[in-house]
Amino acid sequence: MNFDIDKMTDLLNEKLVNWGEMIIKLLPNIVIAAIVLVIGLYIAKFVRRITLKLVSKISSNVTLNNLFSSVVYFAFIGIILFTVLSILNLDKAVTSILAGAGILGLALAFAFQDIAANFMSGIFISFRKPLKVGDIVQIKDYMGKVKMINLRDTVIETFQGKTVIIPNKEVFQNPIENYTILQKRRFDLSVGVSYGDDLEKVREITFNAVKDIEDLSQEDEVSVFFMEFGDSSINLSVRMWVNTPEQAIYNKVRSQAILNIKKAYDANDIMIPFPIRTLDFGIKGGTTLTETPIHMATANPAE
């Protein structure tokens, strides 16, 4: 029993001596690694501040700016840690960490590919700026005012009072109709008049009826175009520009245009015809309803 205790004591002393010698040998490396770590942390904080200032000049999205500066900061911290491990002659540990990080990154990429796609789309949207908070836009089937642009989704408040949260992948991959960029909107009002009306007179009366409506753009003239021969009318299009993208003003001008055109047409005996349908009876047509024989069958009560 004493032999086993003495043997274990000698083995333990030998290990401690070896570890002590290794620490003494690594002591310069440990000191250098500690200095590199401390200096590297200060440099990482400095790089983070500089990155935040530079990115803020490009993007006005505070969340994106902080995220980008944090990514640069942690990437710099990672480089410092790998450098410290290399100074301590722990290259195998560095290789193992890199291999594990690669496998973990691949697994996370498959597991959260939709989240990653929305996240990257949010970054591209922040830099390209196809829309901003307050813009009136239409994305897919949703039209409204942009209330918030996050890194993962975009929030729109529709004119019906609904709040719609659209993933940024859908925003980035679909056409965006932005009505705010030009600071004005055009609408085309379709009208039909009778074939018996004087078209030159119709065009003049239509133009005069809408040209002085309030909130119309002063830079763009009202245009009246005849478009087609319809089934029961000659169709024309009245094109007007509203001097604001706001939906309330847009609807107000359109409503006033309809009222003015209807009053002007009534005052000048211009007819807006109803759809006309002609019914022909008989296989070859041309038979009037009064000439069509009608056969009435009486049911037999006994049957």
Short mmCIF file of C-alpha atoms in Angstrom, two decimals, residues 3-175:
data_model
loop_
_atom_site.label_atom_id
_atom_site.label_comp_id
_atom_site.label_asym_id
_atom_site.label_seq_id
_atom_site.Cartn_x
_atom_site.Cartn_y
_atom_site.Cartn_z
CA PHE A 3 4.48 1.49 -2.43
CA ASP A 4 1.42 2.59 -4.33
CA ILE A 5 1.22 5.86 -2.40
CA ASP A 6 4.89 6.61 -2.97
CA LYS A 7 4.56 5.78 -6.64
CA MET A 8 1.55 8.05 -7.05
CA THR A 9 3.31 10.85 -5.17
CA ASP A 10 6.35 10.59 -7.41
CA LEU A 11 4.14 10.61 -10.52
CA LEU A 12 2.28 13.66 -9.30
CA ASN A 13 5.51 15.50 -8.50
CA GLU A 14 6.86 14.65 -11.92
CA LYS A 15 3.75 16.03 -13.60
CA LEU A 16 3.86 19.21 -11.56
CA VAL A 17 7.51 19.72 -12.39
CA ASN A 18 6.82 19.20 -16.09
CA TRP A 19 3.90 21.63 -16.03
CA GLY A 20 6.01 24.16 -14.18
CA GLU A 21 8.76 23.86 -16.77
CA MET A 22 6.23 24.26 -19.57
CA ILE A 23 4.76 27.36 -17.92
CA ILE A 24 8.22 28.84 -17.48
CA LYS A 25 9.00 28.14 -21.13
CA LEU A 26 5.66 29.64 -22.21
CA LEU A 27 5.91 32.58 -19.83
CA PRO A 28 7.27 34.98 -22.52
CA ASN A 29 4.54 33.82 -24.90
CA ILE A 30 1.89 34.28 -22.20
CA VAL A 31 3.11 37.82 -21.53
CA ILE A 32 3.12 38.62 -25.26
CA ALA A 33 -0.33 37.05 -25.68
CA ALA A 34 -1.70 39.11 -22.78
CA ILE A 35 -0.27 42.31 -24.25
CA VAL A 36 -1.68 41.47 -27.70
CA LEU A 37 -5.09 40.73 -26.15
CA VAL A 38 -5.27 44.01 -24.19
CA ILE A 39 -4.04 46.15 -27.10
CA GLY A 40 -6.31 44.26 -29.50
CA LEU A 41 -9.40 44.97 -27.36
CA TYR A 42 -8.67 48.70 -27.39
CA ILE A 43 -8.06 48.64 -31.13
CA ALA A 44 -11.32 46.70 -31.67
CA LYS A 45 -13.29 49.37 -29.79
CA PHE A 46 -11.60 52.09 -31.83
CA VAL A 47 -12.35 50.27 -35.11
CA ARG A 48 -15.98 49.89 -34.02
CA ARG A 49 -16.37 53.65 -33.47
CA ILE A 50 -14.71 54.48 -36.79
CA THR A 51 -16.87 51.94 -38.62
CA LEU A 52 -20.04 53.35 -37.05
CA LYS A 53 -19.14 56.88 -38.19
CA LEU A 54 -18.33 55.78 -41.74
CA VAL A 55 -21.47 53.65 -42.12
CA SER A 56 -23.65 56.44 -40.69
CA LYS A 57 -22.61 58.63 -43.63
CA ILE A 58 -23.92 56.02 -46.06
CA SER A 59 -27.01 54.70 -44.28
CA SER A 60 -29.52 56.48 -42.03
CA ASN A 61 -30.77 53.21 -40.54
CA VAL A 62 -29.51 53.28 -36.94
CA THR A 63 -30.21 49.58 -36.35
CA LEU A 64 -28.28 48.56 -39.46
CA ASN A 65 -25.39 50.86 -38.60
CA ASN A 66 -25.05 49.43 -35.09
CA LEU A 67 -25.32 45.90 -36.45
CA PHE A 68 -22.63 46.43 -39.07
CA SER A 69 -20.24 48.04 -36.58
CA SER A 70 -20.87 45.17 -34.12
CA VAL A 71 -20.12 42.59 -36.83
CA VAL A 72 -16.80 44.33 -37.59
CA TYR A 73 -16.04 44.52 -33.86
CA PHE A 74 -16.66 40.82 -33.19
CA ALA A 75 -14.78 39.83 -36.35
CA PHE A 76 -11.78 41.82 -35.08
CA ILE A 77 -12.13 40.18 -31.64
CA GLY A 78 -12.10 36.76 -33.33
CA ILE A 79 -8.88 37.61 -35.18
CA ILE A 80 -7.30 38.70 -31.90
CA LEU A 81 -8.31 35.49 -30.12
CA PHE A 82 -6.92 33.32 -32.91
CA THR A 83 -3.69 35.34 -32.82
CA VAL A 84 -3.41 34.85 -29.04
CA LEU A 85 -3.96 31.09 -29.38
CA SER A 86 -1.29 30.93 -32.08
CA ILE A 87 1.18 32.78 -29.83
CA LEU A 88 0.49 30.19 -27.12
CA ASN A 89 1.27 27.40 -29.61
CA LEU A 90 -2.33 26.17 -29.56
CA ASP A 91 -2.59 25.78 -33.32
CA LYS A 92 -4.52 22.52 -33.04
CA ALA A 93 -7.13 24.27 -30.92
CA VAL A 94 -7.41 27.01 -33.55
CA THR A 95 -7.91 24.41 -36.30
CA SER A 96 -10.59 22.61 -34.25
CA ILE A 97 -12.43 25.86 -33.52
CA LEU A 98 -12.42 26.88 -37.19
CA ALA A 99 -13.68 23.46 -38.28
CA GLY A 100 -16.44 23.53 -35.66
CA ALA A 101 -17.42 27.08 -36.65
CA GLY A 102 -17.67 26.03 -40.30
CA ILE A 103 -19.92 23.06 -39.55
CA LEU A 104 -22.07 25.15 -37.19
CA GLY A 105 -22.39 27.92 -39.77
CA LEU A 106 -23.46 25.46 -42.47
CA ALA A 107 -26.08 23.91 -40.19
CA LEU A 108 -27.45 27.32 -39.19
CA ALA A 109 -27.58 28.41 -42.84
CA PHE A 110 -29.88 25.50 -43.72
CA ALA A 111 -31.98 25.84 -40.57
CA PHE A 112 -32.57 29.59 -40.83
CA GLN A 113 -32.34 30.22 -44.56
CA ASP A 114 -35.62 32.20 -44.67
CA ILE A 115 -34.56 34.38 -41.75
CA ALA A 116 -31.15 34.88 -43.35
CA ALA A 117 -32.78 35.80 -46.68
CA ASN A 118 -35.03 38.38 -44.99
CA PHE A 119 -32.08 39.71 -43.03
CA MET A 120 -29.86 40.14 -46.11
CA SER A 121 -32.75 41.68 -48.04
CA GLY A 122 -33.20 44.19 -45.22
CA ILE A 123 -29.54 45.15 -45.50
CA PHE A 124 -29.80 45.67 -49.28
CA ILE A 125 -33.00 47.70 -48.84
CA SER A 126 -31.28 49.93 -46.29
CA PHE A 127 -28.44 50.69 -48.70
CA ARG A 128 -30.46 50.96 -51.94
CA LYS A 129 -33.31 52.91 -50.26
CA PRO A 130 -36.14 52.14 -52.72
CA LEU A 131 -38.52 53.27 -49.99
CA LYS A 132 -38.38 55.05 -46.65
CA VAL A 133 -40.63 55.66 -43.68
CA GLY A 134 -43.59 57.84 -44.70
CA ASP A 135 -43.61 56.83 -48.38
CA ILE A 136 -46.85 55.78 -50.05
CA VAL A 137 -46.09 52.48 -51.78
CA GLN A 138 -47.74 49.43 -53.25
CA ILE A 139 -46.01 46.08 -52.73
CA LYS A 140 -47.76 43.09 -54.27
CA ASP A 141 -51.45 43.51 -53.27
CA TYR A 142 -50.83 45.96 -50.43
CA MET A 143 -50.94 49.74 -50.79
CA GLY A 144 -50.37 52.14 -47.93
CA LYS A 145 -47.89 54.25 -46.01
CA VAL A 146 -44.58 52.82 -44.77
CA LYS A 147 -44.49 52.95 -40.98
CA MET A 148 -41.32 51.02 -40.18
CA ILE A 149 -38.39 49.36 -41.98
CA ASN A 150 -36.70 46.67 -39.89
CA LEU A 151 -33.87 44.35 -40.81
CA ARG A 152 -36.31 41.43 -41.12
CA ASP A 153 -39.58 43.01 -42.30
CA THR A 154 -41.29 46.17 -43.51
CA VAL A 155 -44.47 47.48 -41.83
CA ILE A 156 -47.14 49.15 -43.98
CA GLU A 157 -50.37 50.77 -42.82
CA THR A 158 -53.00 50.47 -45.54
CA PHE A 159 -55.61 53.12 -46.25
CA GLN A 160 -58.22 50.75 -44.81
CA GLY A 161 -56.51 50.97 -41.42
CA LYS A 162 -54.80 47.58 -41.53
CA THR A 163 -51.21 47.05 -40.47
CA VAL A 164 -49.39 44.69 -42.84
CA ILE A 165 -46.00 43.19 -41.97
CA ILE A 166 -44.21 42.10 -45.16
CA PRO A 167 -40.99 40.02 -44.99
CA ASN A 168 -38.10 41.91 -46.54
CA LYS A 169 -37.47 39.06 -48.97
CA GLU A 170 -40.89 39.74 -50.52
CA VAL A 171 -40.17 43.48 -50.59
CA PHE A 172 -36.78 43.02 -52.25
CA GLN A 173 -37.87 40.44 -54.85
CA ASN A 174 -41.11 42.12 -55.97
CA PRO A 175 -41.79 45.38 -57.82
#
